[in-house]
Short mmCIF file of C-alpha atoms and ligand atoms in Angstrom, two decimals:
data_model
loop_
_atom_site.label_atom_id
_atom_site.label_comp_id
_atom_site.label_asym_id
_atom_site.label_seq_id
_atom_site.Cartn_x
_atom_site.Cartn_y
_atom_site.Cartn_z
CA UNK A 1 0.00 0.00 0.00
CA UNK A 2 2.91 2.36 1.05
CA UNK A 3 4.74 1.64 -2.31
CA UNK A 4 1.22 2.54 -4.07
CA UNK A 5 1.33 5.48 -2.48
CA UNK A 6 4.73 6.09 -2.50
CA UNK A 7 4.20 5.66 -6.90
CA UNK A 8 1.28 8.20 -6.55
CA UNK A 9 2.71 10.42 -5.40
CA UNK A 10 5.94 10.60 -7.24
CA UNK A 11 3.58 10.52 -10.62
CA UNK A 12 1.43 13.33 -9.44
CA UNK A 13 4.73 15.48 -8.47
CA UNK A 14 5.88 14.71 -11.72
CA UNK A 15 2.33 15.59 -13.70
CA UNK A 16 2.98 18.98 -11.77
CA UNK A 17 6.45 19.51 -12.82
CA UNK A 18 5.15 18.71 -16.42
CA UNK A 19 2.22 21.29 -16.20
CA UNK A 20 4.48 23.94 -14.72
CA UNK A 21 6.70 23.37 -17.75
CA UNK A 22 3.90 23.34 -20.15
CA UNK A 23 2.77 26.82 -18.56
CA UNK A 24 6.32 28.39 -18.77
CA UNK A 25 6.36 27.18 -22.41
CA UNK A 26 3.00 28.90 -23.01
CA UNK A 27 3.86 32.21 -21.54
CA UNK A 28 7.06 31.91 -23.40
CA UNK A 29 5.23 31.26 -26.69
CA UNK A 30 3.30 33.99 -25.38
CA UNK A 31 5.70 36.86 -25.11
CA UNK A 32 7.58 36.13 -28.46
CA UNK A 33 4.26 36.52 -29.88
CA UNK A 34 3.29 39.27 -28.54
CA UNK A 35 7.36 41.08 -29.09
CA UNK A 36 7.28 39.61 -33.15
CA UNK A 37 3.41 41.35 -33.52
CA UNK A 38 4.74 44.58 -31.76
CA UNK A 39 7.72 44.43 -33.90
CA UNK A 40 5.81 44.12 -36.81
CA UNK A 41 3.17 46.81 -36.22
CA UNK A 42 6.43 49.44 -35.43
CA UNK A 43 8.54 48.04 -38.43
CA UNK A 44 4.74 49.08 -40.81
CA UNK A 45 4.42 52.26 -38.76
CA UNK A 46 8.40 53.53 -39.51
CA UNK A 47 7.51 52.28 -43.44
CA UNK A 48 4.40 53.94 -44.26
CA UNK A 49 4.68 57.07 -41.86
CA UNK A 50 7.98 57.62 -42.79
CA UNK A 51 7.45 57.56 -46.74
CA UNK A 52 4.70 59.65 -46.83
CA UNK A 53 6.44 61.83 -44.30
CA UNK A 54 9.32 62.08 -47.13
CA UNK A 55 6.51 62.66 -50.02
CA UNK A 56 4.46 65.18 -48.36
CA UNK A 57 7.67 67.32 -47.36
CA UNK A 58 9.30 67.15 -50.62
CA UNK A 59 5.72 68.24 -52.39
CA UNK A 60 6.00 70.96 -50.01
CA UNK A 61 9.49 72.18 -50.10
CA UNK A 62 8.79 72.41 -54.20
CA UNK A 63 5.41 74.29 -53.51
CA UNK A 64 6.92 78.32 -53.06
CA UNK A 65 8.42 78.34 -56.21
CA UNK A 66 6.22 76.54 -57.63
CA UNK A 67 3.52 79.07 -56.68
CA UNK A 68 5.75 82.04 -57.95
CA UNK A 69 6.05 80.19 -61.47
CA UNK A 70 2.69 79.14 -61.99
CA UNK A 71 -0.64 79.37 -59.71
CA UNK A 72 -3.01 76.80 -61.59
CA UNK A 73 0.10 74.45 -61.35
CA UNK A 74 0.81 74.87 -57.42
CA UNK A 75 -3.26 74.70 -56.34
CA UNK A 76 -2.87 71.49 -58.67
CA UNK A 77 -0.04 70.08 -56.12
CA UNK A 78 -1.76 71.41 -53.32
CA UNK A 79 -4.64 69.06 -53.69
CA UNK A 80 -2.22 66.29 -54.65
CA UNK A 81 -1.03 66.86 -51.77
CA UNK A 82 -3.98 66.52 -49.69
CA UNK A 83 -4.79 63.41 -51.61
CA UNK A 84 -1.49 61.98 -50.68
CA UNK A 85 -1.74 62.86 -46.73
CA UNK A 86 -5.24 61.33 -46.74
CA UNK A 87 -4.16 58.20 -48.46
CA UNK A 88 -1.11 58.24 -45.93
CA UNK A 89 -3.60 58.65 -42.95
CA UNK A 90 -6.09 55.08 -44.79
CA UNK A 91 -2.60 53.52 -45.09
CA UNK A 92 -1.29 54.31 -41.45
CA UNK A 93 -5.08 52.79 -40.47
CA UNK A 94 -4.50 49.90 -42.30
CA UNK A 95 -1.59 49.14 -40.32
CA UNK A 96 -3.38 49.80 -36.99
CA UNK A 97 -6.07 47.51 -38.08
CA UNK A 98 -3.29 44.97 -39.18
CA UNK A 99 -4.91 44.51 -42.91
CA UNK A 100 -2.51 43.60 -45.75
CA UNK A 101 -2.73 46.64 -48.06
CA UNK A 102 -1.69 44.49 -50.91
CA UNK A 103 -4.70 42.09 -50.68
CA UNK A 104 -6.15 41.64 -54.13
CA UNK A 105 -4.00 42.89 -56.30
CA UNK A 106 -0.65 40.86 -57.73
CA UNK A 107 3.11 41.93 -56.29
CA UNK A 108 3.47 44.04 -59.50
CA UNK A 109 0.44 45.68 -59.67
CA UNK A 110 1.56 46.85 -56.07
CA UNK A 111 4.52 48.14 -57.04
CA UNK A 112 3.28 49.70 -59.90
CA UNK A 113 0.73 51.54 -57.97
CA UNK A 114 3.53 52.82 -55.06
CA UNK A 115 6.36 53.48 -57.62
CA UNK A 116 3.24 55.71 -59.87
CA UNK A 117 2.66 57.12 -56.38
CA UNK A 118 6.51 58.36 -55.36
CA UNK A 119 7.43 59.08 -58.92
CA UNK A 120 4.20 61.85 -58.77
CA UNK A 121 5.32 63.03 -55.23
CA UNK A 122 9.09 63.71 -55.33
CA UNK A 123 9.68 64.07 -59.43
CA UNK A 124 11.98 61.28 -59.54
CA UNK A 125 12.19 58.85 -62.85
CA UNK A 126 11.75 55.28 -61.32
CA UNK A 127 11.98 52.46 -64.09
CA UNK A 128 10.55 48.83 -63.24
CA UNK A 129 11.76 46.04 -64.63
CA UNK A 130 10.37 42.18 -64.45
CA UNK A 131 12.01 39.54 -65.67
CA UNK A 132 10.41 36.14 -66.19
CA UNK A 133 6.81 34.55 -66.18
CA UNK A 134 5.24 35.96 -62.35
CA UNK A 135 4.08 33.86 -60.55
CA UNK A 136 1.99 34.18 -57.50
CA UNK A 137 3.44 35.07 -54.31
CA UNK A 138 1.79 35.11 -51.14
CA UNK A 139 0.84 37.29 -48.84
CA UNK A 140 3.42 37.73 -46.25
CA UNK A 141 6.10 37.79 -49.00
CA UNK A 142 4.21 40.27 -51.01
CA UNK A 143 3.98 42.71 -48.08
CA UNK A 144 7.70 41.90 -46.91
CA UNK A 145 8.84 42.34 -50.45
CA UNK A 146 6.58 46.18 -51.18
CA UNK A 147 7.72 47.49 -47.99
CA UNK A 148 11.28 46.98 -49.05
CA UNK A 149 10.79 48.42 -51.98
CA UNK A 150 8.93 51.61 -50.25
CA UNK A 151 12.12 51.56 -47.68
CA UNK A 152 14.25 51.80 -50.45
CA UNK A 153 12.63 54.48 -52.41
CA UNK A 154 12.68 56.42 -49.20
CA UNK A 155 16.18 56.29 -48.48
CA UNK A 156 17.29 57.23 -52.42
CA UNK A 157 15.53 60.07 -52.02
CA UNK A 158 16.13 61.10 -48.82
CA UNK A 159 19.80 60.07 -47.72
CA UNK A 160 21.03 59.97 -51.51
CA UNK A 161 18.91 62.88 -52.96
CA UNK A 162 18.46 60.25 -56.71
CA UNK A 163 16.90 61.19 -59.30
CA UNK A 164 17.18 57.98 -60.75
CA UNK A 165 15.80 54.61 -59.40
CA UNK A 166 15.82 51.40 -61.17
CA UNK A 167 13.54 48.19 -59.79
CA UNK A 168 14.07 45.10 -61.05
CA UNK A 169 11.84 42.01 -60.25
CA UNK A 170 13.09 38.99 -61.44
CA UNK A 171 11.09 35.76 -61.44
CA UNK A 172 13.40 32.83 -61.13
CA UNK A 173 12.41 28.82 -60.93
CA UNK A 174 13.99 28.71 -57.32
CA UNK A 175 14.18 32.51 -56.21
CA UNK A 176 12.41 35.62 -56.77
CA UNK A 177 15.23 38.07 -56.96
CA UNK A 178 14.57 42.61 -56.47
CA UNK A 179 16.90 44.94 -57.21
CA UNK A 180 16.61 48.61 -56.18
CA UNK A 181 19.13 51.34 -57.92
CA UNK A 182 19.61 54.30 -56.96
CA UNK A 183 21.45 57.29 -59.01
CA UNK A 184 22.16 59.12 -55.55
CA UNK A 185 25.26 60.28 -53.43
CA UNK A 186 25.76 56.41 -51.85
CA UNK A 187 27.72 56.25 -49.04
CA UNK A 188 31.45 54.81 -48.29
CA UNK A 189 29.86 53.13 -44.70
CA UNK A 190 26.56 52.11 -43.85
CA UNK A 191 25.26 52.04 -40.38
CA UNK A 192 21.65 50.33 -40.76
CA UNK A 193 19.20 52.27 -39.03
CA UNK A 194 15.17 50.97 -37.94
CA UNK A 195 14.38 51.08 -42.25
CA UNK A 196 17.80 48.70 -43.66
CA UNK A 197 17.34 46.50 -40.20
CA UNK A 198 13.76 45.90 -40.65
CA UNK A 199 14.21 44.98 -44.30
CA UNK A 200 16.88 42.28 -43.47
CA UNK A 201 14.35 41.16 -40.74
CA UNK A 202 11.40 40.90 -43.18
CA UNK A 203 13.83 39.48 -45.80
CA UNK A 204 15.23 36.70 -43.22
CA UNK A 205 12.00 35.97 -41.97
CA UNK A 206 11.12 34.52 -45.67
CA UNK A 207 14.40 32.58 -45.56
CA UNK A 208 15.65 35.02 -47.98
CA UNK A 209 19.21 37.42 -48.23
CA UNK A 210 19.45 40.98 -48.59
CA UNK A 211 22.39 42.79 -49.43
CA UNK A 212 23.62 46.63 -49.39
CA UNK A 213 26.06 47.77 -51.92
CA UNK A 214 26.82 51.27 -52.29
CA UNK A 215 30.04 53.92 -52.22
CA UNK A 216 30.17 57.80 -51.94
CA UNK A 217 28.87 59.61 -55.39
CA UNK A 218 27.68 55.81 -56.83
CA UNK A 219 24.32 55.68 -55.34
CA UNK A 220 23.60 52.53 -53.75
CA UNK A 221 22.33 49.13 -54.83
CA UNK A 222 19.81 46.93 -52.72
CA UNK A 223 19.62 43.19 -53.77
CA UNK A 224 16.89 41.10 -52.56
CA UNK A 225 17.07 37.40 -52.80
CA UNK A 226 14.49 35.11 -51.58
CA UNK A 227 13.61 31.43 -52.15
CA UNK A 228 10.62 30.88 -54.52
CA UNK A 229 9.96 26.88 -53.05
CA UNK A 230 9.88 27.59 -49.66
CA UNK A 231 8.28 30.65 -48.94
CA UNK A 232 6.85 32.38 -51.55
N1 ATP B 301 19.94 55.06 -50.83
C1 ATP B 301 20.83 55.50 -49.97
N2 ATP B 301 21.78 56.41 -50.35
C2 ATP B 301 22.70 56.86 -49.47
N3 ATP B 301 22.77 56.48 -48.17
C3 ATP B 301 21.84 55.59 -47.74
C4 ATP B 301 20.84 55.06 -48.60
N4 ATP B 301 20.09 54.19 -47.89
C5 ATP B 301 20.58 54.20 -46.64
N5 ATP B 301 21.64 55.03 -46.54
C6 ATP B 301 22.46 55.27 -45.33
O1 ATP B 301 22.24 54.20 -44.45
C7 ATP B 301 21.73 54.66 -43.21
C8 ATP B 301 20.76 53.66 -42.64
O2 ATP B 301 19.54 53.64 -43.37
P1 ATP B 301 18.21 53.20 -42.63
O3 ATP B 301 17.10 53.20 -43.60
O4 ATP B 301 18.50 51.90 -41.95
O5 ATP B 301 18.00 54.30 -41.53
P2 ATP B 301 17.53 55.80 -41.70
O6 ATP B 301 16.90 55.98 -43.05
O7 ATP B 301 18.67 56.72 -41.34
O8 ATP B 301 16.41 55.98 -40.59
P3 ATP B 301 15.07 55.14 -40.49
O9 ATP B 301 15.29 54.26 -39.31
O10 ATP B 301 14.00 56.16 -40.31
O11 ATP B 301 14.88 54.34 -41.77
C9 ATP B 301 21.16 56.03 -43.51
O12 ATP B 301 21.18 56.86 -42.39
C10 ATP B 301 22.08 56.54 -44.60
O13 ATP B 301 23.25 57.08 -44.06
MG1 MG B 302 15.46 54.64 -43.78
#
């Protein structure tokens, strides 16, 4: 009877320890989820607040002499830019309400749409390029990959001051491969800030590789390349 016991007892100890593990695991599992959908939510914040931010103040900064030159032309860009703040505003909603912006419409036509959107804001010449037969990529890459792309047209324009940016998205049988090119002032050393660290993050998280290439006056070049089996 003692040795019953004795069993008992030891198994019930041990069905403890095992629950107290299980609940440790939980509130583990917990947290990271919790840190990866805060991290996510701030990473979409920084990338659409901070390229309309760069839009709307470059639409602005062009808007005095503008006015001086021609009146029709600046009321014109006024409302433009009105139309961009209060897309910015939907977008930055989006986010908050954690909806894809990209649902329904194909990688490319997203890219279309953002690259027609920046050329119209900050009178740069952005050329798009795709290579090979596109196939369908999901969600989660599709938003990974056009917030990259938006990163990217950010910094040109802001740290690099291009008036030149070439995209190039390249559908391979085993990767999908983007290529962002800036005309700009580069830079000799790059210390990644939120915008290059979140890309490699995004980039990473799709089993993908991102690299940075760029030296002073030679604008910089941003190569994307993620798996097409795997993830995508
Ligand atoms: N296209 C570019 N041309 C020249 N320098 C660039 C370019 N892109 C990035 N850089 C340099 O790399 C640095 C890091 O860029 P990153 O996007 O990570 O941060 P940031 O733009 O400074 O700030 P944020 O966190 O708001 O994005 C920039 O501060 C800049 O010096
Ligand atoms: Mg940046």
């Amino acid at each position: 009877m003692t040795i019953v016991n004795k069993a008992n007892k030891e198994l019930i100890a041990s069905i403890e320890e095992k629950n107290k593990d299980l609940e440790y695991y939980s509130k583990k599992i917990e947290e990271l989820t919790i840190k990866e959908e805060r991290n996510r939510v701030s990473q979409d914040l920084h990338d659409t607040v901070g390229h309309i931010f760069t839009s709307v103040i470059t639409s602005l900064d062009a808007l005095p002499f503008l006015y001086r030159a021609d009146q029709k032309e600046a009321e014109k860009s006024i409302k433009e830019i009105s139309d961009l703040t209060r897309n910015g505003l939907n977008d930055v909603r989006k986010t908050i309400h954690q909806m894809s912006p990209t649902s329904h419409r194909t990688l490319v036509e997203s890219v279309t749409e953002l690259i027609a959107d920046f050329m119209k804001h900050t009178a740069t010449d952005i050329q798009l390029n795709v290579e090979g037969e596109a196939t369908k990529v999901n969600e989660r890459a599709k938003f990974a990959i056009i917030r990259c792309i938006q990163e990217g047209l950010t910094n040109a324009k802001r740290h690099g001051q291009a008036t030149c940016i070439k995209i190039n998205i390249s559908f391979k049988q085993e990767e999908l491969i983007v290529l962002i090119d800036d005309n700009g002032n580069g830079c000799n050393e790059l210390n990644l800030g939120f915008g290059l660290r979140s890309m490699k993050d995004r980039i990473s998280a799709l089993a993908g590789t991102v690299n940075f290439d760029s030296k002073l006056n030679n604008g910089m070049r941003i190569t994307c390349n993620i798996p097409m089996a795997k993830e995508v």
